[in-house]
Amino acid sequence: MDGHRRPPAVNAFYIEGGRLSPEDARHAAKVLRLRPGDEIVALDGAGGRFRARLKEEGSVELLETLPSNEPRLRLTVYQGVPKADKLELLAQKLTELGVTRLVPVEMERSVRHFEKVERLRKIAREAAKQCRRALPMEITEPMPWQKAVLDMRKRELLVAPWEEAVDGRLTDLPPCTDVGLLIGPEGGISAREIAESGARTVTLGARILRTETAALAATAIVMAIMGEI
């Protein structure tokens, strides 16, 4: 098959055992008005994407394998835990941008309690269906700071957009395939945390960005310079 062929402009659904979930089957029939014989993009949750045809009672016939649209770059966003509604926004938008993992991190200036990981995963899964992404973004349980630092050290490159950085730009990053982005919560990243993380600090310009804006802007820039956008 031609690797540059675009998938059909149809709806995408995750399948298991050759079927839509009961919830998706109802949504397809009642909301989207899809009928047996209509084509969809079927996602198997393990990176497979297929042109498929709906059959009776939510069953699916696979017609053709579609090329993966997962980025070559593995990007992990370490997000200092902000208010819950901001994490929900990030679960959706970072999925669309192709982020591999979102790691909520308990930092000095974080909101301390966060217990809605399953809701975030559901949002990411729905976003992946909407943008026809082969894999949903992984979202971990919140990590305490020291555990997160150990995880950050596994990355090929760790970068922290920091309001106290006086030089360094995301556009100057070297080519690599496994990048971590450390984003502070509403109160920012402390100097101690920057030192302990070992991150390469960069500036996002003369204006102070909200935490969710910084995460999305930095992600888009990194994806662009690594050739993924």
PDB file of C-alpha atoms in Angstrom:
ATOM      1  CA  MET A   1       0.000   0.000   0.000  1.00  0.00           C
ATOM      2  CA  ASP A   2       1.161   3.564  -0.701  1.00  0.00           C
ATOM      3  CA  GLY A   3       2.594   4.863   2.603  1.00  0.00           C
ATOM      4  CA  HIS A   4       1.476   8.406   1.743  1.00  0.00           C
ATOM      5  CA  ARG A   5      -2.153   7.524   1.249  1.00  0.00           C
ATOM      6  CA  ARG A   6      -4.432   9.450   3.583  1.00  0.00           C
ATOM      7  CA  PRO A   7      -7.072   7.584   5.612  1.00  0.00           C
ATOM      8  CA  PRO A   8     -10.688   8.021   4.559  1.00  0.00           C
ATOM      9  CA  ALA A   9     -12.509  11.045   5.974  1.00  0.00           C
ATOM     10  CA  VAL A  10     -14.664   8.919   8.265  1.00  0.00           C
ATOM     11  CA  ASN A  11     -15.147   8.390  11.974  1.00  0.00           C
ATOM     12  CA  ALA A  12     -12.642   6.429  14.059  1.00  0.00           C
ATOM     13  CA  PHE A  13     -13.435   3.884  16.766  1.00  0.00           C
ATOM     14  CA  TYR A  14     -11.455   1.545  18.988  1.00  0.00           C
ATOM     15  CA  ILE A  15     -12.334  -2.092  18.506  1.00  0.00           C
ATOM     16  CA  GLU A  16     -11.825  -5.178  20.636  1.00  0.00           C
ATOM     17  CA  GLY A  17     -12.467  -8.682  19.430  1.00  0.00           C
ATOM     18  CA  GLY A  18     -13.650  -7.321  16.096  1.00  0.00           C
ATOM     19  CA  ARG A  19     -16.410  -5.228  17.625  1.00  0.00           C
ATOM     20  CA  LEU A  20     -17.173  -1.722  18.819  1.00  0.00           C
ATOM     21  CA  SER A  21     -17.824  -1.280  22.512  1.00  0.00           C
ATOM     22  CA  PRO A  22     -21.553  -1.132  23.370  1.00  0.00           C
ATOM     23  CA  GLU A  23     -21.134   2.601  24.123  1.00  0.00           C
ATOM     24  CA  ASP A  24     -19.460   3.273  20.760  1.00  0.00           C
ATOM     25  CA  ALA A  25     -22.000   1.158  18.908  1.00  0.00           C
ATOM     26  CA  ARG A  26     -24.821   3.252  20.379  1.00  0.00           C
ATOM     27  CA  HIS A  27     -22.959   6.482  19.580  1.00  0.00           C
ATOM     28  CA  ALA A  28     -22.349   5.363  15.992  1.00  0.00           C
ATOM     29  CA  ALA A  29     -25.986   4.450  15.431  1.00  0.00           C
ATOM     30  CA  LYS A  30     -27.862   7.093  17.439  1.00  0.00           C
ATOM     31  CA  VAL A  31     -25.617  10.161  17.166  1.00  0.00           C
ATOM     32  CA  LEU A  32     -23.588   9.681  13.987  1.00  0.00           C
ATOM     33  CA  ARG A  33     -26.394   7.839  12.171  1.00  0.00           C
ATOM     34  CA  LEU A  34     -23.987   5.218  10.839  1.00  0.00           C
ATOM     35  CA  ARG A  35     -25.447   2.058   9.384  1.00  0.00           C
ATOM     36  CA  PRO A  36     -24.136  -1.397   8.427  1.00  0.00           C
ATOM     37  CA  GLY A  37     -22.019  -0.967   5.305  1.00  0.00           C
ATOM     38  CA  ASP A  38     -20.637   2.440   6.300  1.00  0.00           C
ATOM     39  CA  GLU A  39     -16.851   2.734   6.510  1.00  0.00           C
ATOM     40  CA  ILE A  40     -14.902   3.713   9.615  1.00  0.00           C
ATOM     41  CA  VAL A  41     -11.292   3.845  10.759  1.00  0.00           C
ATOM     42  CA  ALA A  42     -10.811   1.020  13.261  1.00  0.00           C
ATOM     43  CA  LEU A  43      -8.112   1.391  15.942  1.00  0.00           C
ATOM     44  CA  ASP A  44      -6.960  -1.701  17.820  1.00  0.00           C
ATOM     45  CA  GLY A  45      -5.353   0.187  20.735  1.00  0.00           C
ATOM     46  CA  ALA A  46      -1.960  -1.364  20.022  1.00  0.00           C
ATOM     47  CA  GLY A  47      -0.931   0.912  17.158  1.00  0.00           C
ATOM     48  CA  GLY A  48      -2.939  -0.705  14.364  1.00  0.00           C
ATOM     49  CA  ARG A  49      -5.181   1.413  12.119  1.00  0.00           C
ATOM     50  CA  PHE A  50      -7.523  -0.093   9.564  1.00  0.00           C
ATOM     51  CA  ARG A  51     -10.053   0.906   6.964  1.00  0.00           C
ATOM     52  CA  ALA A  52     -13.082  -1.036   8.079  1.00  0.00           C
ATOM     53  CA  ARG A  53     -16.774  -1.548   7.435  1.00  0.00           C
ATOM     54  CA  LEU A  54     -19.532  -1.641  10.011  1.00  0.00           C
ATOM     55  CA  LYS A  55     -21.649  -4.768  10.144  1.00  0.00           C
ATOM     56  CA  GLU A  56     -24.688  -5.707  12.192  1.00  0.00           C
ATOM     57  CA  GLU A  57     -24.799  -5.175  15.967  1.00  0.00           C
ATOM     58  CA  GLY A  58     -21.455  -3.372  16.251  1.00  0.00           C
ATOM     59  CA  SER A  59     -19.278  -5.968  14.567  1.00  0.00           C
ATOM     60  CA  VAL A  60     -16.548  -4.683  12.233  1.00  0.00           C
ATOM     61  CA  GLU A  61     -14.991  -6.067   9.054  1.00  0.00           C
ATOM     62  CA  LEU A  62     -11.364  -5.014   8.523  1.00  0.00           C
ATOM     63  CA  LEU A  63     -10.691  -4.084   4.905  1.00  0.00           C
ATOM     64  CA  GLU A  64      -7.197  -2.632   4.738  1.00  0.00           C
ATOM     65  CA  THR A  65      -4.278  -1.758   7.003  1.00  0.00           C
ATOM     66  CA  LEU A  66      -3.557   1.971   7.177  1.00  0.00           C
ATOM     67  CA  PRO A  67      -0.089   3.430   7.836  1.00  0.00           C
ATOM     68  CA  SER A  68       0.713   4.370  11.414  1.00  0.00           C
ATOM     69  CA  ASN A  69       0.489   8.053  12.271  1.00  0.00           C
ATOM     70  CA  GLU A  70       2.444   7.771  15.516  1.00  0.00           C
ATOM     71  CA  PRO A  71       5.413  10.175  15.677  1.00  0.00           C
ATOM     72  CA  ARG A  72       8.945   8.823  15.603  1.00  0.00           C
ATOM     73  CA  LEU A  73       9.734  11.144  18.496  1.00  0.00           C
ATOM     74  CA  ARG A  74       8.858   9.834  21.946  1.00  0.00           C
ATOM     75  CA  LEU A  75       7.861  12.946  23.887  1.00  0.00           C
ATOM     76  CA  THR A  76       7.085  12.793  27.596  1.00  0.00           C
ATOM     77  CA  VAL A  77       5.520  15.853  29.238  1.00  0.00           C
ATOM     78  CA  TYR A  78       6.238  16.085  32.964  1.00  0.00           C
ATOM     79  CA  GLN A  79       3.493  18.435  34.084  1.00  0.00           C
ATOM     80  CA  GLY A  80       3.594  19.983  37.541  1.00  0.00           C
ATOM     81  CA  VAL A  81       0.102  19.225  38.859  1.00  0.00           C
ATOM     82  CA  PRO A  82      -2.147  22.241  38.185  1.00  0.00           C
ATOM     83  CA  LYS A  83      -5.866  22.587  38.747  1.00  0.00           C
ATOM     84  CA  ALA A  84      -7.825  19.593  37.441  1.00  0.00           C
ATOM     85  CA  ASP A  85      -9.537  21.411  34.565  1.00  0.00           C
ATOM     86  CA  LYS A  86      -6.143  22.352  33.115  1.00  0.00           C
ATOM     87  CA  LEU A  87      -5.002  18.728  33.137  1.00  0.00           C
ATOM     88  CA  GLU A  88      -8.183  17.783  31.314  1.00  0.00           C
ATOM     89  CA  LEU A  89      -7.372  20.302  28.594  1.00  0.00           C
ATOM     90  CA  LEU A  90      -3.827  18.952  28.345  1.00  0.00           C
ATOM     91  CA  ALA A  91      -5.029  15.337  28.169  1.00  0.00           C
ATOM     92  CA  GLN A  92      -6.981  16.264  25.066  1.00  0.00           C
ATOM     93  CA  LYS A  93      -4.601  18.634  23.284  1.00  0.00           C
ATOM     94  CA  LEU A  94      -1.344  16.795  23.997  1.00  0.00           C
ATOM     95  CA  THR A  95      -2.937  13.658  22.584  1.00  0.00           C
ATOM     96  CA  GLU A  96      -3.743  15.546  19.375  1.00  0.00           C
ATOM     97  CA  LEU A  97      -0.176  16.848  19.144  1.00  0.00           C
ATOM     98  CA  GLY A  98       1.278  13.331  19.408  1.00  0.00           C
ATOM     99  CA  VAL A  99       2.739  13.268  22.937  1.00  0.00           C
ATOM    100  CA  THR A 100       3.667   9.748  24.059  1.00  0.00           C
ATOM    101  CA  ARG A 101       3.257  10.149  27.826  1.00  0.00           C
ATOM    102  CA  LEU A 102       1.808  12.693  30.221  1.00  0.00           C
ATOM    103  CA  VAL A 103       3.247  12.439  33.734  1.00  0.00           C
ATOM    104  CA  PRO A 104       1.544  14.576  36.410  1.00  0.00           C
ATOM    105  CA  VAL A 105       4.278  15.550  38.890  1.00  0.00           C
ATOM    106  CA  GLU A 106       3.825  16.666  42.481  1.00  0.00           C
ATOM    107  CA  MET A 107       6.093  19.716  42.716  1.00  0.00           C
ATOM    108  CA  GLU A 108       6.755  22.351  45.367  1.00  0.00           C
ATOM    109  CA  ARG A 109       4.098  24.706  44.015  1.00  0.00           C
ATOM    110  CA  SER A 110       1.620  22.075  42.818  1.00  0.00           C
ATOM    111  CA  VAL A 111      -1.952  21.482  43.794  1.00  0.00           C
ATOM    112  CA  ARG A 112      -1.320  18.639  46.222  1.00  0.00           C
ATOM    113  CA  HIS A 113      -4.266  16.310  45.659  1.00  0.00           C
ATOM    114  CA  PHE A 114      -5.188  14.838  42.325  1.00  0.00           C
ATOM    115  CA  GLU A 115      -7.249  11.661  41.924  1.00  0.00           C
ATOM    116  CA  LYS A 116      -8.863  11.831  38.460  1.00  0.00           C
ATOM    117  CA  VAL A 117      -6.388   9.852  36.353  1.00  0.00           C
ATOM    118  CA  GLU A 118      -9.073   7.557  34.916  1.00  0.00           C
ATOM    119  CA  ARG A 119     -11.051  10.582  33.737  1.00  0.00           C
ATOM    120  CA  LEU A 120      -7.922  11.971  32.054  1.00  0.00           C
ATOM    121  CA  ARG A 121      -7.333   8.638  30.328  1.00  0.00           C
ATOM    122  CA  LYS A 122     -10.886   8.608  29.033  1.00  0.00           C
ATOM    123  CA  ILE A 123     -10.458  12.153  27.668  1.00  0.00           C
ATOM    124  CA  ALA A 124      -7.190  11.149  25.968  1.00  0.00           C
ATOM    125  CA  ARG A 125      -8.826   8.074  24.450  1.00  0.00           C
ATOM    126  CA  GLU A 126     -11.706  10.131  23.042  1.00  0.00           C
ATOM    127  CA  ALA A 127      -9.238  12.685  21.665  1.00  0.00           C
ATOM    128  CA  ALA A 128      -7.248   9.896  19.998  1.00  0.00           C
ATOM    129  CA  LYS A 129     -10.406   8.646  18.284  1.00  0.00           C
ATOM    130  CA  GLN A 130     -11.268  12.146  17.104  1.00  0.00           C
ATOM    131  CA  CYS A 131      -7.847  12.745  15.547  1.00  0.00           C
ATOM    132  CA  ARG A 132      -7.616   9.104  14.370  1.00  0.00           C
ATOM    133  CA  ARG A 133      -4.412   8.549  16.297  1.00  0.00           C
ATOM    134  CA  ALA A 134      -3.115   4.971  16.319  1.00  0.00           C
ATOM    135  CA  LEU A 135      -2.382   4.955  20.064  1.00  0.00           C
ATOM    136  CA  PRO A 136      -3.912   6.875  22.967  1.00  0.00           C
ATOM    137  CA  MET A 137      -1.430   8.921  24.983  1.00  0.00           C
ATOM    138  CA  GLU A 138      -0.245   7.158  28.118  1.00  0.00           C
ATOM    139  CA  ILE A 139      -1.129   9.010  31.331  1.00  0.00           C
ATOM    140  CA  THR A 140       0.603   7.832  34.491  1.00  0.00           C
ATOM    141  CA  GLU A 141      -0.489   8.075  38.080  1.00  0.00           C
ATOM    142  CA  PRO A 142       0.780  11.302  39.725  1.00  0.00           C
ATOM    143  CA  MET A 143       4.463  10.951  40.638  1.00  0.00           C
ATOM    144  CA  PRO A 144       6.154  12.450  43.690  1.00  0.00           C
ATOM    145  CA  TRP A 145       9.058  14.676  42.743  1.00  0.00           C
ATOM    146  CA  GLN A 146      11.959  12.320  43.495  1.00  0.00           C
ATOM    147  CA  LYS A 147      10.362   9.426  41.598  1.00  0.00           C
ATOM    148  CA  ALA A 148       9.698  11.756  38.659  1.00  0.00           C
ATOM    149  CA  VAL A 149      13.358  12.836  38.621  1.00  0.00           C
ATOM    150  CA  LEU A 150      14.432   9.197  38.244  1.00  0.00           C
ATOM    151  CA  ASP A 151      12.018   8.860  35.317  1.00  0.00           C
ATOM    152  CA  MET A 152      13.300  12.090  33.741  1.00  0.00           C
ATOM    153  CA  ARG A 153      16.857  10.758  33.798  1.00  0.00           C
ATOM    154  CA  LYS A 154      15.840   7.978  31.408  1.00  0.00           C
ATOM    155  CA  ARG A 155      15.153  10.494  28.656  1.00  0.00           C
ATOM    156  CA  GLU A 156      17.738  11.232  25.995  1.00  0.00           C
ATOM    157  CA  LEU A 157      17.157  14.956  26.534  1.00  0.00           C
ATOM    158  CA  LEU A 158      15.220  16.801  29.257  1.00  0.00           C
ATOM    159  CA  VAL A 159      14.175  20.403  28.633  1.00  0.00           C
ATOM    160  CA  ALA A 160      12.484  22.849  31.001  1.00  0.00           C
ATOM    161  CA  PRO A 161      10.874  26.061  29.766  1.00  0.00           C
ATOM    162  CA  TRP A 162      11.580  28.306  32.765  1.00  0.00           C
ATOM    163  CA  GLU A 163      10.642  31.911  33.376  1.00  0.00           C
ATOM    164  CA  GLU A 164      14.056  32.567  34.986  1.00  0.00           C
ATOM    165  CA  ALA A 165      16.024  31.284  31.997  1.00  0.00           C
ATOM    166  CA  VAL A 166      17.911  34.129  30.304  1.00  0.00           C
ATOM    167  CA  ASP A 167      18.969  32.267  27.163  1.00  0.00           C
ATOM    168  CA  GLY A 168      18.475  28.977  25.399  1.00  0.00           C
ATOM    169  CA  ARG A 169      15.702  28.318  22.906  1.00  0.00           C
ATOM    170  CA  LEU A 170      13.728  25.234  22.005  1.00  0.00           C
ATOM    171  CA  THR A 171      14.650  25.812  18.379  1.00  0.00           C
ATOM    172  CA  ASP A 172      18.313  25.126  19.280  1.00  0.00           C
ATOM    173  CA  LEU A 173      17.717  21.544  20.473  1.00  0.00           C
ATOM    174  CA  PRO A 174      19.844  18.778  18.932  1.00  0.00           C
ATOM    175  CA  PRO A 175      18.140  15.983  16.971  1.00  0.00           C
ATOM    176  CA  CYS A 176      16.977  13.167  19.246  1.00  0.00           C
ATOM    177  CA  THR A 177      14.225  10.591  19.547  1.00  0.00           C
ATOM    178  CA  ASP A 178      13.338  10.580  23.275  1.00  0.00           C
ATOM    179  CA  VAL A 179      12.645  13.991  24.811  1.00  0.00           C
ATOM    180  CA  GLY A 180      11.199  15.042  28.155  1.00  0.00           C
ATOM    181  CA  LEU A 181       9.538  18.416  28.721  1.00  0.00           C
ATOM    182  CA  LEU A 182       9.362  19.607  32.328  1.00  0.00           C
ATOM    183  CA  ILE A 183       6.526  22.112  32.795  1.00  0.00           C
ATOM    184  CA  GLY A 184       5.941  23.872  36.092  1.00  0.00           C
ATOM    185  CA  PRO A 185       2.542  24.223  37.779  1.00  0.00           C
ATOM    186  CA  GLU A 186       0.784  27.583  38.243  1.00  0.00           C
ATOM    187  CA  GLY A 187       3.491  28.788  40.639  1.00  0.00           C
ATOM    188  CA  GLY A 188       6.367  27.769  38.383  1.00  0.00           C
ATOM    189  CA  ILE A 189       9.439  25.572  38.904  1.00  0.00           C
ATOM    190  CA  SER A 190      11.682  26.311  41.851  1.00  0.00           C
ATOM    191  CA  ALA A 191      15.440  26.761  41.445  1.00  0.00           C
ATOM    192  CA  ARG A 192      15.976  23.648  43.576  1.00  0.00           C
ATOM    193  CA  GLU A 193      13.816  21.576  41.256  1.00  0.00           C
ATOM    194  CA  ILE A 194      15.638  22.856  38.186  1.00  0.00           C
ATOM    195  CA  ALA A 195      18.965  21.891  39.745  1.00  0.00           C
ATOM    196  CA  GLU A 196      17.795  18.431  40.819  1.00  0.00           C
ATOM    197  CA  SER A 197      16.196  17.658  37.473  1.00  0.00           C
ATOM    198  CA  GLY A 198      19.334  18.433  35.479  1.00  0.00           C
ATOM    199  CA  ALA A 199      17.104  19.856  32.762  1.00  0.00           C
ATOM    200  CA  ARG A 200      18.345  22.100  29.999  1.00  0.00           C
ATOM    201  CA  THR A 201      16.487  25.362  30.614  1.00  0.00           C
ATOM    202  CA  VAL A 202      15.040  27.433  27.797  1.00  0.00           C
ATOM    203  CA  THR A 203      13.012  30.594  27.508  1.00  0.00           C
ATOM    204  CA  LEU A 204       9.653  30.835  25.764  1.00  0.00           C
ATOM    205  CA  GLY A 205      10.008  34.574  25.298  1.00  0.00           C
ATOM    206  CA  ALA A 206       9.475  37.801  27.213  1.00  0.00           C
ATOM    207  CA  ARG A 207       5.918  36.984  28.314  1.00  0.00           C
ATOM    208  CA  ILE A 208       4.998  34.683  31.195  1.00  0.00           C
ATOM    209  CA  LEU A 209       2.726  31.916  29.917  1.00  0.00           C
ATOM    210  CA  ARG A 210       0.111  30.032  31.869  1.00  0.00           C
ATOM    211  CA  THR A 211       1.141  26.475  32.662  1.00  0.00           C
ATOM    212  CA  GLU A 212      -1.210  24.909  30.103  1.00  0.00           C
ATOM    213  CA  THR A 213      -0.157  27.417  27.430  1.00  0.00           C
ATOM    214  CA  ALA A 214       3.529  26.701  28.106  1.00  0.00           C
ATOM    215  CA  ALA A 215       2.950  22.947  27.811  1.00  0.00           C
ATOM    216  CA  LEU A 216       1.108  23.225  24.508  1.00  0.00           C
ATOM    217  CA  ALA A 217       3.438  25.831  22.992  1.00  0.00           C
ATOM    218  CA  ALA A 218       6.572  23.914  23.963  1.00  0.00           C
ATOM    219  CA  THR A 219       5.140  20.645  22.689  1.00  0.00           C
ATOM    220  CA  ALA A 220       4.202  22.150  19.329  1.00  0.00           C
ATOM    221  CA  ILE A 221       7.666  23.710  18.932  1.00  0.00           C
ATOM    222  CA  VAL A 222       9.501  20.482  19.788  1.00  0.00           C
ATOM    223  CA  MET A 223       7.295  18.461  17.452  1.00  0.00           C
ATOM    224  CA  ALA A 224       7.930  20.977  14.672  1.00  0.00           C
ATOM    225  CA  ILE A 225      11.702  21.103  14.992  1.00  0.00           C
ATOM    226  CA  MET A 226      11.865  17.283  15.192  1.00  0.00           C
ATOM    227  CA  GLY A 227       9.924  17.074  11.928  1.00  0.00           C
ATOM    228  CA  GLU A 228       6.637  15.777  13.362  1.00  0.00           C
ATOM    229  CA  ILE A 229       4.505  18.809  12.447  1.00  0.00           C
TER     230      ILE A 229
END
